mmCIF file of C-alpha atoms in Angstrom:
data_model
loop_
_atom_site.group_PDB
_atom_site.id
_atom_site.type_symbol
_atom_site.label_atom_id
_atom_site.label_comp_id
_atom_site.label_asym_id
_atom_site.label_seq_id
_atom_site.Cartn_x
_atom_site.Cartn_y
_atom_site.Cartn_z
ATOM 1 C CA MET A 277 23.304 -16.002 9.404
ATOM 2 C CA LEU A 278 19.992 -14.902 7.834
ATOM 3 C CA GLU A 279 19.238 -11.432 6.556
ATOM 4 C CA VAL A 280 16.080 -10.143 4.927
ATOM 5 C CA ARG A 281 16.945 -6.747 3.485
ATOM 6 C CA ASP A 282 14.382 -4.135 2.380
ATOM 7 C CA VAL A 283 11.948 -6.831 1.272
ATOM 8 C CA THR A 284 8.603 -6.027 -0.292
ATOM 9 C CA ALA A 285 6.384 -9.022 -1.053
ATOM 10 C CA GLY A 286 2.757 -10.034 -1.390
ATOM 11 C CA TYR A 287 0.141 -12.015 -3.276
ATOM 12 C CA GLY A 288 -1.208 -10.823 -6.601
ATOM 13 C CA ARG A 289 -1.789 -7.103 -6.386
ATOM 14 C CA THR A 290 -1.854 -7.142 -2.591
ATOM 15 C CA MET A 291 1.358 -6.066 -0.880
ATOM 16 C CA VAL A 292 1.825 -7.690 2.532
ATOM 17 C CA LEU A 293 5.402 -6.706 3.414
ATOM 18 C CA GLU A 294 6.799 -3.210 2.795
ATOM 19 C CA LYS A 295 10.595 -2.780 2.920
ATOM 20 C CA VAL A 296 11.134 -5.161 5.829
ATOM 21 C CA THR A 297 14.678 -5.611 7.110
ATOM 22 C CA LEU A 298 15.518 -8.300 9.653
ATOM 23 C CA ALA A 299 18.740 -10.073 10.620
ATOM 24 C CA VAL A 300 19.357 -13.228 12.651
ATOM 25 C CA PRO A 301 23.023 -13.457 13.713
ATOM 26 C CA PRO A 302 24.972 -16.731 13.900
ATOM 27 C CA GLY A 303 23.866 -18.550 17.041
ATOM 28 C CA GLY A 304 21.164 -15.944 17.691
ATOM 29 C CA ALA A 305 17.427 -16.301 18.180
ATOM 30 C CA VAL A 306 14.949 -13.672 16.999
ATOM 31 C CA ALA A 307 11.180 -13.596 17.605
ATOM 32 C CA VAL A 308 8.738 -11.985 15.187
ATOM 33 C CA MET A 309 5.433 -11.018 16.783
ATOM 34 C CA GLY A 310 2.293 -9.250 15.687
ATOM 35 C CA HIS A 311 -1.435 -9.698 15.241
ATOM 36 C CA ASN A 312 -3.028 -11.982 12.661
ATOM 37 C CA GLY A 313 -2.612 -10.516 9.195
ATOM 38 C CA ALA A 314 0.473 -8.496 10.125
ATOM 39 C CA GLY A 315 2.642 -10.404 7.626
ATOM 40 C CA LYS A 316 4.532 -12.800 9.908
ATOM 41 C CA THR A 317 4.009 -15.997 7.925
ATOM 42 C CA THR A 318 4.565 -14.112 4.673
ATOM 43 C CA LEU A 319 7.959 -13.031 6.020
ATOM 44 C CA LEU A 320 8.872 -16.641 6.754
ATOM 45 C CA ARG A 321 7.704 -17.771 3.304
ATOM 46 C CA VAL A 322 10.002 -15.171 1.767
ATOM 47 C CA ALA A 323 12.924 -16.334 3.920
ATOM 48 C CA VAL A 324 12.355 -19.969 2.969
ATOM 49 C CA GLY A 325 11.852 -19.210 -0.725
ATOM 50 C CA LEU A 326 8.188 -20.207 -0.977
ATOM 51 C CA LEU A 327 7.209 -16.659 -1.970
ATOM 52 C CA PRO A 328 9.231 -14.483 -4.377
ATOM 53 C CA VAL A 329 10.100 -10.944 -3.392
ATOM 54 C CA ARG A 330 8.886 -7.920 -5.344
ATOM 55 C CA SER A 331 11.985 -6.045 -4.244
ATOM 56 C CA GLY A 332 14.780 -6.505 -1.728
ATOM 57 C CA ARG A 333 17.167 -9.395 -1.094
ATOM 58 C CA VAL A 334 17.535 -12.448 1.137
ATOM 59 C CA PHE A 335 20.966 -13.551 2.367
ATOM 60 C CA LEU A 336 21.981 -16.802 4.050
ATOM 61 C CA ASP A 337 25.445 -17.008 5.560
ATOM 62 C CA GLY A 338 26.358 -13.881 3.615
ATOM 63 C CA ASP A 339 25.330 -15.346 0.246
ATOM 64 C CA ASP A 340 22.488 -13.878 -1.796
ATOM 65 C CA VAL A 341 19.850 -16.645 -2.005
ATOM 66 C CA THR A 342 16.983 -14.482 -3.258
ATOM 67 C CA GLY A 343 16.609 -16.467 -6.462
ATOM 68 C CA LEU A 344 17.153 -19.939 -4.993
ATOM 69 C CA ARG A 345 14.435 -22.545 -4.587
ATOM 70 C CA PRO A 346 13.518 -23.782 -1.079
ATOM 71 C CA SER A 347 15.361 -27.086 -1.675
ATOM 72 C CA ALA A 348 18.571 -25.214 -2.478
ATOM 73 C CA ARG A 349 18.215 -23.163 0.707
ATOM 74 C CA VAL A 350 17.723 -26.367 2.707
ATOM 75 C CA ARG A 351 20.977 -27.720 1.262
ATOM 76 C CA ARG A 352 22.656 -24.534 2.462
ATOM 77 C CA GLY A 353 21.514 -25.178 6.036
ATOM 78 C CA LEU A 354 17.999 -23.748 6.287
ATOM 79 C CA GLY A 355 15.353 -25.703 8.204
ATOM 80 C CA TYR A 356 11.647 -24.777 8.253
ATOM 81 C CA VAL A 357 8.881 -26.004 10.548
ATOM 82 C CA PRO A 358 5.599 -24.594 9.181
ATOM 83 C CA GLN A 359 2.485 -23.906 11.181
ATOM 84 C CA GLY A 360 0.161 -26.825 11.886
ATOM 85 C CA GLN A 361 2.140 -29.721 13.451
ATOM 86 C CA GLN A 362 2.694 -31.332 10.070
ATOM 87 C CA ALA A 363 3.431 -35.045 9.756
ATOM 88 C CA PHE A 364 2.408 -37.994 7.588
ATOM 89 C CA PRO A 365 -0.553 -39.302 9.638
ATOM 90 C CA GLN A 366 -0.671 -42.875 8.294
ATOM 91 C CA MET A 367 3.008 -43.442 9.009
ATOM 92 C CA THR A 368 4.489 -44.212 12.408
ATOM 93 C CA THR A 369 6.639 -41.754 14.305
ATOM 94 C CA LEU A 370 9.756 -43.731 13.374
ATOM 95 C CA GLU A 371 8.734 -43.933 9.714
ATOM 96 C CA ASN A 372 8.278 -40.156 9.679
ATOM 97 C CA LEU A 373 11.817 -39.760 10.999
ATOM 98 C CA ARG A 374 13.230 -42.315 8.555
ATOM 99 C CA LEU A 375 11.895 -40.280 5.649
ATOM 100 C CA ILE A 376 14.685 -37.823 6.452
ATOM 101 C CA THR A 377 17.453 -40.252 7.390
ATOM 102 C CA THR A 378 17.942 -43.929 8.139
ATOM 103 C CA THR A 379 21.071 -43.208 10.170
ATOM 104 C CA ARG A 380 20.270 -44.488 13.632
ATOM 105 C CA GLU A 381 22.802 -42.222 15.346
ATOM 106 C CA ARG A 382 21.138 -39.081 13.977
ATOM 107 C CA ILE A 383 17.690 -40.371 14.915
ATOM 108 C CA ASP A 384 18.933 -41.128 18.427
ATOM 109 C CA ASP A 385 20.269 -37.587 18.702
ATOM 110 C CA VAL A 386 16.872 -36.005 17.991
ATOM 111 C CA LEU A 387 15.164 -38.518 20.290
ATOM 112 C CA ASP A 388 17.530 -37.350 23.025
ATOM 113 C CA THR A 389 16.240 -33.829 22.304
ATOM 114 C CA PHE A 390 12.605 -35.007 22.410
ATOM 115 C CA PRO A 391 12.651 -38.058 24.729
ATOM 116 C CA ALA A 392 8.836 -38.251 24.826
ATOM 117 C CA LEU A 393 8.938 -39.520 21.237
ATOM 118 C CA ARG A 394 10.915 -42.643 22.192
ATOM 119 C CA GLY A 395 7.830 -44.327 23.571
ATOM 120 C CA LEU A 396 5.803 -43.368 20.511
ATOM 121 C CA LEU A 397 7.984 -44.686 17.682
ATOM 122 C CA SER A 398 5.497 -47.397 16.653
ATOM 123 C CA ARG A 399 2.421 -45.148 16.931
ATOM 124 C CA ARG A 400 0.918 -43.614 13.802
ATOM 125 C CA ALA A 401 1.519 -39.880 13.658
ATOM 126 C CA GLY A 402 -2.200 -39.270 13.130
ATOM 127 C CA LEU A 403 -2.852 -40.677 16.606
ATOM 128 C CA LEU A 404 -0.369 -38.400 18.370
ATOM 129 C CA SER A 405 -1.498 -35.375 20.340
ATOM 130 C CA GLY A 406 -0.948 -31.918 18.883
ATOM 131 C CA GLY A 407 2.050 -31.383 21.139
ATOM 132 C CA GLN A 408 3.572 -34.731 20.182
ATOM 133 C CA ARG A 409 3.101 -33.997 16.473
ATOM 134 C CA GLN A 410 4.786 -30.619 16.936
ATOM 135 C CA GLN A 411 7.754 -32.279 18.599
ATOM 136 C CA LEU A 412 7.887 -34.748 15.722
ATOM 137 C CA ALA A 413 7.772 -31.930 13.157
ATOM 138 C CA ILE A 414 10.681 -30.140 14.818
ATOM 139 C CA ALA A 415 12.604 -33.406 15.226
ATOM 140 C CA ARG A 416 12.243 -34.189 11.519
ATOM 141 C CA THR A 417 13.595 -30.783 10.599
ATOM 142 C CA LEU A 418 16.524 -31.129 13.007
ATOM 143 C CA LEU A 419 17.452 -34.364 11.214
ATOM 144 C CA THR A 420 18.421 -32.244 8.202
ATOM 145 C CA GLN A 421 21.095 -30.709 10.484
ATOM 146 C CA PRO A 422 20.156 -27.078 9.814
ATOM 147 C CA ARG A 423 22.249 -24.127 10.901
ATOM 148 C CA MET A 424 19.263 -21.775 10.543
ATOM 149 C CA LEU A 425 15.934 -23.001 11.968
ATOM 150 C CA ILE A 426 12.672 -21.203 11.168
ATOM 151 C CA LEU A 427 9.609 -21.970 13.312
ATOM 152 C CA ASP A 428 6.087 -20.753 12.552
ATOM 153 C CA GLU A 429 3.797 -20.688 15.626
ATOM 154 C CA PRO A 430 5.260 -23.790 17.316
ATOM 155 C CA THR A 431 3.032 -23.439 20.410
ATOM 156 C CA GLU A 432 -0.285 -23.091 18.587
ATOM 157 C CA GLY A 433 -2.918 -25.399 20.060
ATOM 158 C CA ILE A 434 -0.615 -27.436 22.296
ATOM 159 C CA GLN A 435 -0.654 -28.074 26.022
ATOM 160 C CA PRO A 436 1.399 -25.899 28.423
ATOM 161 C CA ASN A 437 3.815 -28.650 29.502
ATOM 162 C CA VAL A 438 4.829 -29.258 25.869
ATOM 163 C CA VAL A 439 5.195 -25.499 25.337
ATOM 164 C CA ALA A 440 7.728 -25.521 28.179
ATOM 165 C CA GLU A 441 9.577 -28.456 26.597
ATOM 166 C CA ILE A 442 9.787 -26.713 23.218
ATOM 167 C CA GLU A 443 11.004 -23.534 24.900
ATOM 168 C CA GLY A 444 13.730 -25.537 26.609
ATOM 169 C CA VAL A 445 14.737 -27.179 23.330
ATOM 170 C CA ILE A 446 15.055 -23.839 21.522
ATOM 171 C CA SER A 447 17.151 -22.406 24.343
ATOM 172 C CA ALA A 448 19.386 -25.483 24.483
ATOM 173 C CA LEU A 449 19.936 -25.514 20.720
ATOM 174 C CA THR A 450 20.881 -21.842 20.517
ATOM 175 C CA GLU A 451 23.117 -22.061 23.598
ATOM 176 C CA ARG A 452 25.306 -24.544 21.703
ATOM 177 C CA GLY A 453 26.157 -21.688 19.330
ATOM 178 C CA ASP A 454 25.865 -23.640 16.072
ATOM 179 C CA LEU A 455 22.197 -22.987 15.349
ATOM 180 C CA SER A 456 20.296 -19.760 14.706
ATOM 181 C CA VAL A 457 16.517 -19.487 15.171
ATOM 182 C CA LEU A 458 13.837 -17.277 13.648
ATOM 183 C CA LEU A 459 10.579 -17.732 15.534
ATOM 184 C CA VAL A 460 7.097 -16.445 14.702
ATOM 185 C CA GLU A 461 4.935 -16.682 17.786
ATOM 186 C CA GLN A 462 1.740 -15.240 19.311
ATOM 187 C CA HIS A 463 2.641 -16.336 22.851
ATOM 188 C CA VAL A 464 4.610 -13.256 23.946
ATOM 189 C CA GLY A 465 6.079 -14.716 27.144
ATOM 190 C CA PHE A 466 7.279 -17.874 25.409
ATOM 191 C CA ALA A 467 8.738 -15.943 22.474
ATOM 192 C CA LEU A 468 10.726 -13.545 24.626
ATOM 193 C CA ARG A 469 12.040 -16.245 26.954
ATOM 194 C CA ALA A 470 13.179 -18.391 24.021
ATOM 195 C CA THR A 471 14.929 -15.636 22.046
ATOM 196 C CA SER A 472 17.524 -12.918 22.494
ATOM 197 C CA SER A 473 15.793 -10.194 20.468
ATOM 198 C CA TYR A 474 12.429 -9.430 18.906
ATOM 199 C CA CYS A 475 10.598 -7.329 16.364
ATOM 200 C CA VAL A 476 6.912 -6.477 16.044
ATOM 201 C CA LEU A 477 5.217 -6.482 12.650
ATOM 202 C CA GLU A 478 2.196 -4.277 12.044
ATOM 203 C CA SER A 479 0.531 -4.103 8.611
ATOM 204 C CA GLY A 480 3.634 -5.417 6.892
ATOM 205 C CA ARG A 481 6.125 -3.070 8.550
ATOM 206 C CA ILE A 482 8.388 -3.497 11.563
ATOM 207 C CA THR A 483 7.189 -1.016 14.155
ATOM 208 C CA SER A 484 9.282 -2.043 17.171
ATOM 209 C CA ARG A 485 12.534 -3.867 17.934
ATOM 210 C CA GLY A 486 14.449 -4.715 21.077
ATOM 211 C CA ASP A 487 16.275 -7.251 23.207
ATOM 212 C CA GLY A 488 14.406 -10.364 24.296
ATOM 213 C CA GLY A 489 13.898 -11.655 27.797
ATOM 214 C CA PRO A 490 11.053 -11.288 30.323
ATOM 215 C CA ALA A 491 11.849 -7.588 30.855
ATOM 216 C CA ALA A 492 10.663 -6.871 27.314
ATOM 217 C CA ILE A 493 7.137 -8.259 27.778
ATOM 218 C CA ASP A 494 5.525 -4.934 28.674
ATOM 219 C CA ALA A 495 7.222 -3.140 25.771
ATOM 220 C CA VAL A 496 6.050 -5.763 23.282
ATOM 221 C CA ARG A 497 2.484 -5.779 24.571
ATOM 222 C CA ALA A 498 2.422 -1.978 24.372
ATOM 223 C CA ALA A 499 3.750 -2.082 20.790
ATOM 224 C CA MET A 500 1.130 -4.663 19.785
ATOM 225 C CA ALA A 501 -1.656 -2.664 21.412
ATOM 226 C CA VAL A 502 -1.076 0.349 19.147
#
């Protein structure tokens, strides 16, 4: 579904990624882990089209999208939830959702995915908790009906019960088979439970790969400790 092939990218004269190759299969879920500064968010920005590559290619559904703008990638089925629980704070939860679509059936579908938002539709997004805003951010992106969903640190700064809900949502979405997920996450246990495979980034290079699941926790922690 998504392939980043031999990508080198950075900012100015600083190279952050060096010949990184990563593939997310149709219906698959891949976690990218690593310490701060390893290049995780830069990798996502390349995949979304917010940062041009210095070399290498990006493919979506087998098509080369390296030169396409983010909006064109969204039209091809790419959804992106950036770090930071982003929403329009002065607008209500429902107004935030209606920015994407006014179709009530589609809004009801995402509210079924995040039922906690149903009781918050008239509340301004700026008054929601961090976990509620994160659910809203993911719900808004799901309204675009993506086939490839990219999440950047979805558990950052949110309470454990909401982390469990988001984990359940990711698992349920990928189990349907019509959505692929690329997840950047610091929470190793969450990342491995929510995905089927992982890679570890260190100084802009992938240093470890493997299958996901709880059995991989020790291997990932060992790779990140190097």
